[in-house]
């Protein structure tokens, strides 16, 4: 199994979720994160005090998939999350050695 | 007799306008024993509620929304606890020292004849309202003034030191200055005009704030870390309630539901709106964006500046005073503060000090005889502006010196600043064991 | 003379009830020069504060809590800045155009004799209260009406365009209609009943909101993205303060602390509660769950609908008007809006437009002679309902046309809508460089 | 006649102080037909607004800020919906049963002669104010009392059951007790002193809260999970608005803008501040840290305790009552509650029940003839304390029994508690399909 | 070392923490996340506009443990987090190559 | 590529960000987390009810770097985040098998 971690623009979450479920992936975990990168942030000014906000709101989508489905998933995510604008985000793939479904104790692919 | 006369002075200081225009408060104008007017009393009961609402939740939220999340509750706590402590102190001794005959020292401070409200009976009147209502109304001024200082010392002052400072400051700074201007003291006799407290309340709090933030030093991380406001929604609620409540403060200072109250309400509304716009457009020009914090700050600046003038000037004067306050306070609270580098955290000096001084002086310029009974510079009375300046200076000097001494004594006894660890953790948890989720 | 007479008409329109019942405001009933009544003045000073509180923080929070987090501050800013700008504009020219003799065009618009409050002296009275207080009270109506429109254009309108639109709209739409009904214009003369502004304020704002949201177009993502309210706690605070403040609006429109004010207070409380329940139970029935947003929206619908009626109907009438408004506005703001697909974002039309029309017409049905001096349909006066409908139509037509023209001109000159990028980023940061943490 | 006499009793109960001191309300003191006083009316119109503001948003926020995030909206909803439902119920039948002649059962309950406000005409007066205003003012008491109980049953009661419970409780518990004390019932005749509702409102709500939380059982996870307040900023806003609004409650109970109102305002402010300090310092001593929730809770405790006493005691008495309430309620709401293990979630009993009892009894101790026309223990009147205790007991017994029966019937019919799943998910989503983001 | 990532129901956090500390594990990091899976969400309606909330609040517990302790840890978490109801969550195991304790610079197992 | 995950004290974020950008690393993702460890929490008391808050606010910084740069990055982070006080946090290194830049489809090192 692999863990696919995608950092995307917040308003793209719904599209990404649909793209993944269309592949038959039935679960994912998302986190509100802040991202720093090529996309520049903005400046806020409060009574003359300027604060550069260089971290922008992003959504991290984590989905663990059977190794076989990694390609399709990467594809789907990229297509769904892409706007072509700077700041679209990244996708990272890393290994998962073992998975357990807490409710049933099922393991690995059966746990997904 | 003396006693009644004194009360009348006390009242008349507040209602100079009414008196000179000579009729709005008939029972004061003539010497016959005053009788209770239910309409005046209704408005003063309401005004007391409005001014209390300015402090809690008004001021507490206005300040609370501007600090970082980890300190919000500590700001609300400082304000609320101050209100409670000073209420008791004012009843016990403050009112007496502010509004009774001080004997040979009367030019500077009142006496102790009304300690614990002795002799302030149910039926005793001040003008056309029960003296107890007058006392409650004055109390709300005495408790909000020290509370205003909190904006300068947020995020770093010890709670115990804060309570002691507030108590001593009210008795040593606020009460005397109040007596000088409204209690028959020397500034009243010298003809200083301060309809609702530009000098007594705002210059006083503003100067004390400046001294306090200098003695305390800057917040840890000031200039490096982001100290962006946690939630300006709270600040907006606070500013709005301050604005609404301020009609109790200004129109209430007419001590009755009379034409002077109408003038004060009108000039207050105009100056506030104008100042908010002035700050907003200045900012828009300079930084390219109009901000909520800016327009709200401008409104407060306008409320402050019109306070001494509201019963003396006409609508045109109010427009100018508002515009001047909006621009003046904007410059002081942004550019100048940055340049000088002091950490008047929430701009108590920049808004209340500066706004109060602008208002006090312009009152001498724009006073209109037909409205407040006093002519100003524009009507050819060249004497008034110098008198106003003199009133400002007297207050600034006394307030600065006394505030400095009080804080120094506290600093070298119990200490006035929390540990850096506490500052980093945040005062909500460190001082009060509470937090916002 | 003409001048005094005019003022009395202005006042009497508001206090028709009192006048016909003939005594509540003695100084108005007879022709003797009116004298100031401290009780009436106390209530009107208070009412002005209450109505201002409706706008800030009331309306600002009611709307602010319903948008997405990224736009909350922009809604508060739009409301607060509008209040400030229109305050100045009203003093400069609005009051004069609404409440002075307009010469040959008097049926449609007032004149310029009181520009910058010329001749509105300290001692000048309107009925039994200072004219300055009457002016301030009327001002609070003139500033909240345009502010109500904000609910229809949130999340997407340019701030600069908003300020210009608000200014022009107040002078071109609000002020004339106010003159028609309360300033001695043709609707007053034709006998249209509008005790506290169902037509002048709510239908006006509701129609303008509908036109504005149609001209502006829908919010980006409308129908796809979730636009769930950020924080209904703010909306609840806003709705509550609107309710409380509305007693200044409705009972204050009696222009005194009289029996008519008592009637207005009672009917307002009853209709509001009833409408809130009606909306809540409709929703419970249809969707299976009663919601906080629902019960709060219902309360506002009831406040709106009782506004024109509050001084004319009895408690039973108030119950029916409340029920009708609750159900009617619920249907329009949910089912119908969805069906037609326009994005009246916070239901300015669905609540204020629809509620105002329901109230205006039912005033003609439930008016009770013994309460407001005017008989309605149920008392056999078949003439009133048609007159009410006529008043509604006149307002709807003028408001719709004028609003459309103003917005079109702005659209093709400076532009009225922010860039999509700004809309996605959120107006707080994009327009004001601020954000909630 | 009987009818007028009854009204006068109703009024006089509230203004006992005024009456005995014999002058504050001249039109009541003599038998001549009372005439409307605009000043008194202005204050009562204002008071109604203030007391309504106590419920919404005051009480709603005070409670809402103390629960967990998932239940905040449900608390606001419970409060708001209760206010609306009981407003209608009070107009339909509550007012009549509380304030009309009940014939042979008059000692216990009023009659139905004013059902749907029959005969409460526009011109009918109560004392010097329109009866409709008196009715609205009394209504605000009748709607906030049941709403206070919500603090004991948050996070777990079914919404439908809550609405039914509130309705029945108001008619079966509140209205009779109100009649006993203020409507000419047996407690009034036996000389029980309750100026503004310590017994009628607070003991009543406090006991009902205790019974309700016992019948409902503890919140799931009580003692294990963290139930730390979501956002004390809301609680601070609520406490502040309760404080400000309470002047309408206490000083408003003078039914006019008179010297008694002045006394009530003064004693209320003093006791509240003192109680807040007492709670804060107790906590500081015991737990080492003063907290915002503590100082705010203390303020409410003080407001509760001074309610029955505010028109009868002098400033010194107010200080002692405040101190006693602050310490007493602190002990009951922390140590004792923990020891006994009942889940009075937001301390309705600990604050309102305990504070109300302390206040009711101390009224008999500190009553000062010169202020309220009644002598207390300290002035040698040994009879009053027993009478006060008797009044407390009568209320406690009736309230406890009736509340228990109502809840039991509901429990075994429609059920009073939500499913555990709903409790875990949170009532905002489970009951109302809404959530805070 | 392994990184054990558990997605659990929020109200189970305390039990899971105790279970882990009982094993002598002295540290962990938790994040508020939103989960999508078999457990269905709810619908919110605001003035007739319906929004399906398909992401439910979950807690992500991350604990890095010496390879030897993985089994015990998985066990402990599963026992503590289980309710038997759908939505109990998952546990994922992934490799950690290197660990540093910032304060001391200690590395790997000593850093835990 | 490696994923470097650093758990640090919140007020150290700016310094860590600068340290990383100084190395030429142009992107990172941060998350607000709560940490449990040797550093003790505090107690909150509400009307006598005591709640031990054992989870402290921390910031999680995640940065994916080319394997070559891991050493330098670890160093930089440790230096920037260190106060010497208990609670400074940890740094974990784990493998990343594949990376995609959503905007361009670029892969692996080019995607960073
Ligand atoms: N090396 C990295 N490690 C972890 N997250 C990264 C890295 N680089 C970028 N990100 C995440 O990806 C987001 C988008 O990256 P950015 O450089 O702004 O735009 P783009 O991906 O289009 O080049 C950043 O906000 C950040 O959250
Ligand atoms: N493939 C997955 N990758 C990442 N997280 C997942 C995955 N599947 C489920 N989850 C997480 O586990 C939680 C519970 O899963 P769910 O299917 O709802 O119940 P159960 O685990 O009992 O089958 C989800 O809310 C989600 O946060
Ligand atoms: N085994 C672990 N797995 C995951 N995170 C950990 C682990 N141990 C510690 N942490 C994180 O590191 C933070 C600091 O650890 P702590 O033991 O408090 O101080 P120090 O790192 O100085 O020993 C913790 O708050 C937690 O977020």
mmCIF file of N, CA and C in Angstrom, chain B residues 57 61 231 233-234 236-238 240-241, chain C residues 53-66 76 231-245 292-293 296 300 303, chain D residues 52-53 55-62 64-65 72-73 76-77 80 231 233-238 241 436:
data_model
loop_
_atom_site.group_PDB
_atom_site.id
_atom_site.type_symbol
_atom_site.label_atom_id
_atom_site.label_comp_id
_atom_site.label_asym_id
_atom_site.label_seq_id
_atom_site.Cartn_x
_atom_site.Cartn_y
_atom_site.Cartn_z
ATOM 1 N N UNK B 57 -19.985 45.440 27.761
ATOM 2 C CA UNK B 57 -18.874 44.772 27.098
ATOM 3 C C UNK B 57 -18.086 45.650 26.125
ATOM 4 N N UNK B 61 -14.472 44.402 24.634
ATOM 5 C CA UNK B 61 -14.432 43.750 23.322
ATOM 6 C C UNK B 61 -13.585 44.532 22.336
ATOM 7 N N UNK B 231 -9.355 38.755 16.422
ATOM 8 C CA UNK B 231 -10.684 38.716 15.824
ATOM 9 C C UNK B 231 -11.326 40.104 15.851
ATOM 10 N N UNK B 233 -13.950 41.057 14.675
ATOM 11 C CA UNK B 233 -15.404 41.080 14.885
ATOM 12 C C UNK B 233 -15.679 41.606 16.294
ATOM 13 N N UNK B 234 -14.877 41.145 17.258
ATOM 14 C CA UNK B 234 -15.060 41.621 18.632
ATOM 15 C C UNK B 234 -14.797 43.123 18.705
ATOM 16 N N UNK B 236 -15.189 45.284 16.355
ATOM 17 C CA UNK B 236 -16.309 45.991 15.723
ATOM 18 C C UNK B 236 -17.503 46.080 16.677
ATOM 19 N N UNK B 237 -17.784 44.992 17.377
ATOM 20 C CA UNK B 237 -18.887 45.031 18.338
ATOM 21 C C UNK B 237 -18.560 46.068 19.404
ATOM 22 N N UNK B 238 -17.332 46.042 19.880
ATOM 23 C CA UNK B 238 -16.924 46.978 20.919
ATOM 24 C C UNK B 238 -17.027 48.419 20.460
ATOM 25 N N UNK B 240 -18.865 49.644 18.143
ATOM 26 C CA UNK B 240 -20.268 50.012 17.948
ATOM 27 C C UNK B 240 -20.948 50.318 19.278
ATOM 28 N N UNK B 241 -20.700 49.472 20.275
ATOM 29 C CA UNK B 241 -21.331 49.700 21.577
ATOM 30 C C UNK B 241 -20.739 50.946 22.240
ATOM 31 N N UNK C 53 -28.147 51.338 17.382
ATOM 32 C CA UNK C 53 -27.664 50.019 17.793
ATOM 33 C C UNK C 53 -28.166 48.931 16.844
ATOM 34 N N UNK C 54 -29.326 49.180 16.206
ATOM 35 C CA UNK C 54 -29.822 48.208 15.225
ATOM 36 C C UNK C 54 -28.833 48.043 14.078
ATOM 37 N N UNK C 55 -28.259 49.170 13.631
ATOM 38 C CA UNK C 55 -27.322 49.111 12.506
ATOM 39 C C UNK C 55 -25.971 48.578 12.955
ATOM 40 N N UNK C 56 -25.407 49.226 13.959
ATOM 41 C CA UNK C 56 -24.110 48.796 14.486
ATOM 42 C C UNK C 56 -24.258 48.596 15.974
ATOM 43 N N UNK C 57 -24.030 47.423 16.478
ATOM 44 C CA UNK C 57 -23.563 46.245 15.765
ATOM 45 C C UNK C 57 -24.661 45.351 15.212
ATOM 46 N N UNK C 58 -25.947 45.647 15.491
ATOM 47 C CA UNK C 58 -27.014 44.712 15.152
ATOM 48 C C UNK C 58 -26.980 44.143 13.745
ATOM 49 N N UNK C 59 -27.274 45.001 12.778
ATOM 50 C CA UNK C 59 -27.365 44.527 11.393
ATOM 51 C C UNK C 59 -26.037 43.964 10.898
ATOM 52 N N UNK C 60 -24.950 44.632 11.280
ATOM 53 C CA UNK C 60 -23.627 44.178 10.836
ATOM 54 C C UNK C 60 -23.389 42.727 11.255
ATOM 55 N N UNK C 61 -23.758 42.390 12.490
ATOM 56 C CA UNK C 61 -23.551 41.029 12.979
ATOM 57 C C UNK C 61 -24.557 40.058 12.374
ATOM 58 N N UNK C 62 -25.791 40.500 12.245
ATOM 59 C CA UNK C 62 -26.831 39.634 11.683
ATOM 60 C C UNK C 62 -26.381 39.153 10.301
ATOM 61 N N UNK C 63 -25.869 40.069 9.493
ATOM 62 C CA UNK C 63 -25.383 39.718 8.161
ATOM 63 C C UNK C 63 -24.010 39.034 8.242
ATOM 64 N N UNK C 64 -23.128 39.590 9.051
ATOM 65 C CA UNK C 64 -21.756 39.077 9.106
ATOM 66 C C UNK C 64 -21.670 37.599 9.459
ATOM 67 N N UNK C 65 -22.580 37.148 10.322
ATOM 68 C CA UNK C 65 -22.533 35.748 10.738
ATOM 69 C C UNK C 65 -22.981 34.781 9.668
ATOM 70 N N UNK C 66 -23.641 35.307 8.616
ATOM 71 C CA UNK C 66 -24.224 34.428 7.604
ATOM 72 C C UNK C 66 -23.329 34.183 6.408
ATOM 73 N N UNK C 76 -19.000 43.563 7.763
ATOM 74 C CA UNK C 76 -19.021 44.507 8.873
ATOM 75 C C UNK C 76 -18.547 45.873 8.388
ATOM 76 N N UNK C 231 -20.672 31.692 11.241
ATOM 77 C CA UNK C 231 -20.894 31.625 12.674
ATOM 78 C C UNK C 231 -22.237 32.238 13.051
ATOM 79 N N UNK C 232 -23.230 31.383 13.250
ATOM 80 C CA UNK C 232 -24.575 31.874 13.545
ATOM 81 C C UNK C 232 -24.676 32.525 14.926
ATOM 82 N N UNK C 233 -23.641 32.399 15.733
ATOM 83 C CA UNK C 233 -23.666 33.110 17.017
ATOM 84 C C UNK C 233 -23.739 34.608 16.745
ATOM 85 N N UNK C 234 -22.971 35.049 15.752
ATOM 86 C CA UNK C 234 -23.010 36.465 15.406
ATOM 87 C C UNK C 234 -24.396 36.854 14.906
ATOM 88 N N UNK C 235 -24.986 35.985 14.114
ATOM 89 C CA UNK C 235 -26.320 36.256 13.577
ATOM 90 C C UNK C 235 -27.347 36.336 14.694
ATOM 91 N N UNK C 236 -27.196 35.488 15.695
ATOM 92 C CA UNK C 236 -28.121 35.513 16.830
ATOM 93 C C UNK C 236 -27.962 36.808 17.626
ATOM 94 N N UNK C 237 -26.732 37.239 17.843
ATOM 95 C CA UNK C 237 -26.521 38.501 18.555
ATOM 96 C C UNK C 237 -27.164 39.624 17.752
ATOM 97 N N UNK C 238 -26.919 39.601 16.446
ATOM 98 C CA UNK C 238 -27.478 40.639 15.590
ATOM 99 C C UNK C 238 -28.997 40.657 15.615
ATOM 100 N N UNK C 239 -29.601 39.497 15.472
ATOM 101 C CA UNK C 239 -31.064 39.423 15.467
ATOM 102 C C UNK C 239 -31.621 39.928 16.790
ATOM 103 N N UNK C 240 -30.961 39.583 17.885
ATOM 104 C CA UNK C 240 -31.444 40.006 19.198
ATOM 105 C C UNK C 240 -31.352 41.520 19.357
ATOM 106 N N UNK C 241 -30.231 42.089 18.936
ATOM 107 C CA UNK C 241 -30.083 43.537 19.067
ATOM 108 C C UNK C 241 -31.021 44.267 18.107
ATOM 109 N N UNK C 242 -31.295 43.655 16.977
ATOM 110 C CA UNK C 242 -32.276 44.257 16.062
ATOM 111 C C UNK C 242 -33.640 44.279 16.742
ATOM 112 N N UNK C 243 -33.988 43.176 17.368
ATOM 113 C CA UNK C 243 -35.277 43.084 18.055
ATOM 114 C C UNK C 243 -35.368 44.147 19.147
ATOM 115 N N UNK C 244 -34.384 44.187 20.015
ATOM 116 C CA UNK C 244 -34.397 45.157 21.115
ATOM 117 C C UNK C 244 -34.418 46.586 20.568
ATOM 118 N N UNK C 245 -33.554 46.842 19.591
ATOM 119 C CA UNK C 245 -33.467 48.195 19.050
ATOM 120 C C UNK C 245 -34.725 48.626 18.325
ATOM 121 N N UNK C 292 -31.872 27.591 14.265
ATOM 122 C CA UNK C 292 -31.625 28.895 14.870
ATOM 123 C C UNK C 292 -31.728 29.982 13.814
ATOM 124 N N UNK C 293 -31.158 29.723 12.635
ATOM 125 C CA UNK C 293 -31.245 30.728 11.576
ATOM 126 C C UNK C 293 -32.705 30.962 11.205
ATOM 127 N N UNK C 296 -34.539 33.011 14.005
ATOM 128 C CA UNK C 296 -34.046 34.391 13.988
ATOM 129 C C UNK C 296 -34.573 35.128 12.760
ATOM 130 N N UNK C 300 -37.084 38.598 12.503
ATOM 131 C CA UNK C 300 -36.868 39.803 11.689
ATOM 132 C C UNK C 300 -38.059 40.021 10.755
ATOM 133 N N UNK C 303 -40.743 41.637 12.723
ATOM 134 C CA UNK C 303 -40.423 43.038 13.027
ATOM 135 C C UNK C 303 -40.700 43.908 11.814
ATOM 136 N N UNK D 52 -35.540 42.800 28.089
ATOM 137 C CA UNK D 52 -35.546 41.888 26.938
ATOM 138 C C UNK D 52 -34.109 41.600 26.502
ATOM 139 N N UNK D 53 -33.275 42.639 26.539
ATOM 140 C CA UNK D 53 -31.861 42.474 26.163
ATOM 141 C C UNK D 53 -31.146 41.505 27.099
ATOM 142 N N UNK D 55 -32.384 38.730 28.192
ATOM 143 C CA UNK D 55 -32.640 37.372 27.685
ATOM 144 C C UNK D 55 -31.919 37.145 26.370
ATOM 145 N N UNK D 56 -32.197 38.027 25.402
ATOM 146 C CA UNK D 56 -31.563 37.920 24.093
ATOM 147 C C UNK D 56 -30.927 39.246 23.762
ATOM 148 N N UNK D 57 -29.636 39.305 23.579
ATOM 149 C CA UNK D 57 -28.717 38.178 23.560
ATOM 150 C C UNK D 57 -28.078 37.816 24.904
ATOM 151 N N UNK D 58 -28.332 38.626 25.948
ATOM 152 C CA UNK D 58 -27.613 38.439 27.212
ATOM 153 C C UNK D 58 -27.505 37.019 27.717
ATOM 154 N N UNK D 59 -28.634 36.487 28.187
ATOM 155 C CA UNK D 59 -28.616 35.159 28.786
ATOM 156 C C UNK D 59 -28.176 34.088 27.788
ATOM 157 N N UNK D 60 -28.641 34.226 26.541
ATOM 158 C CA UNK D 60 -28.282 33.240 25.516
ATOM 159 C C UNK D 60 -26.761 33.133 25.387
ATOM 160 N N UNK D 61 -26.076 34.269 25.390
ATOM 161 C CA UNK D 61 -24.617 34.257 25.241
ATOM 162 C C UNK D 61 -23.928 33.814 26.517
ATOM 163 N N UNK D 62 -24.460 34.251 27.660
ATOM 164 C CA UNK D 62 -23.855 33.870 28.933
ATOM 165 C C UNK D 62 -23.803 32.351 29.038
ATOM 166 N N UNK D 64 -24.444 30.208 26.331
ATOM 167 C CA UNK D 64 -23.872 29.628 25.118
ATOM 168 C C UNK D 64 -22.348 29.513 25.155
ATOM 169 N N UNK D 65 -21.703 30.478 25.800
ATOM 170 C CA UNK D 65 -20.244 30.450 25.837
ATOM 171 C C UNK D 65 -19.672 29.387 26.759
ATOM 172 N N UNK D 72 -23.297 24.864 21.276
ATOM 173 C CA UNK D 72 -23.508 26.305 21.455
ATOM 174 C C UNK D 72 -24.810 26.771 20.803
ATOM 175 N N UNK D 73 -24.998 26.425 19.540
ATOM 176 C CA UNK D 73 -26.189 26.907 18.837
ATOM 177 C C UNK D 73 -27.464 26.393 19.490
ATOM 178 N N UNK D 76 -28.419 28.682 22.294
ATOM 179 C CA UNK D 76 -28.977 29.949 21.806
ATOM 180 C C UNK D 76 -30.399 29.713 21.310
ATOM 181 N N UNK D 77 -30.559 28.595 20.614
ATOM 182 C CA UNK D 77 -31.873 28.260 20.052
ATOM 183 C C UNK D 77 -32.899 28.049 21.161
ATOM 184 N N UNK D 80 -33.792 31.514 22.600
ATOM 185 C CA UNK D 80 -34.537 32.375 21.672
ATOM 186 C C UNK D 80 -35.956 31.854 21.446
ATOM 187 N N UNK D 231 -16.148 29.123 24.554
ATOM 188 C CA UNK D 231 -15.645 30.467 24.309
ATOM 189 C C UNK D 231 -16.188 31.448 25.342
ATOM 190 N N UNK D 233 -15.566 34.390 25.771
ATOM 191 C CA UNK D 233 -15.845 35.741 25.274
ATOM 192 C C UNK D 233 -17.356 35.936 25.201
ATOM 193 N N UNK D 234 -18.047 34.907 24.732
ATOM 194 C CA UNK D 234 -19.509 34.994 24.653
ATOM 195 C C UNK D 234 -20.092 35.150 26.054
ATOM 196 N N UNK D 235 -19.545 34.406 26.999
ATOM 197 C CA UNK D 235 -20.037 34.468 28.374
ATOM 198 C C UNK D 235 -19.821 35.856 28.966
ATOM 199 N N UNK D 236 -18.695 36.466 28.628
ATOM 200 C CA UNK D 236 -18.417 37.814 29.122
ATOM 201 C C UNK D 236 -19.383 38.827 28.524
ATOM 202 N N UNK D 237 -19.655 38.689 27.236
ATOM 203 C CA UNK D 237 -20.625 39.597 26.617
ATOM 204 C C UNK D 237 -21.975 39.416 27.302
ATOM 205 N N UNK D 238 -22.361 38.159 27.494
ATOM 206 C CA UNK D 238 -23.634 37.873 28.132
ATOM 207 C C UNK D 238 -23.714 38.438 29.535
ATOM 208 N N UNK D 241 -24.098 42.241 29.399
ATOM 209 C CA UNK D 241 -25.427 42.707 28.997
ATOM 210 C C UNK D 241 -26.451 42.387 30.072
ATOM 211 N N UNK D 436 -21.360 25.555 14.017
ATOM 212 C CA UNK D 436 -20.433 26.688 13.974
ATOM 213 C C UNK D 436 -19.188 26.216 13.253
#
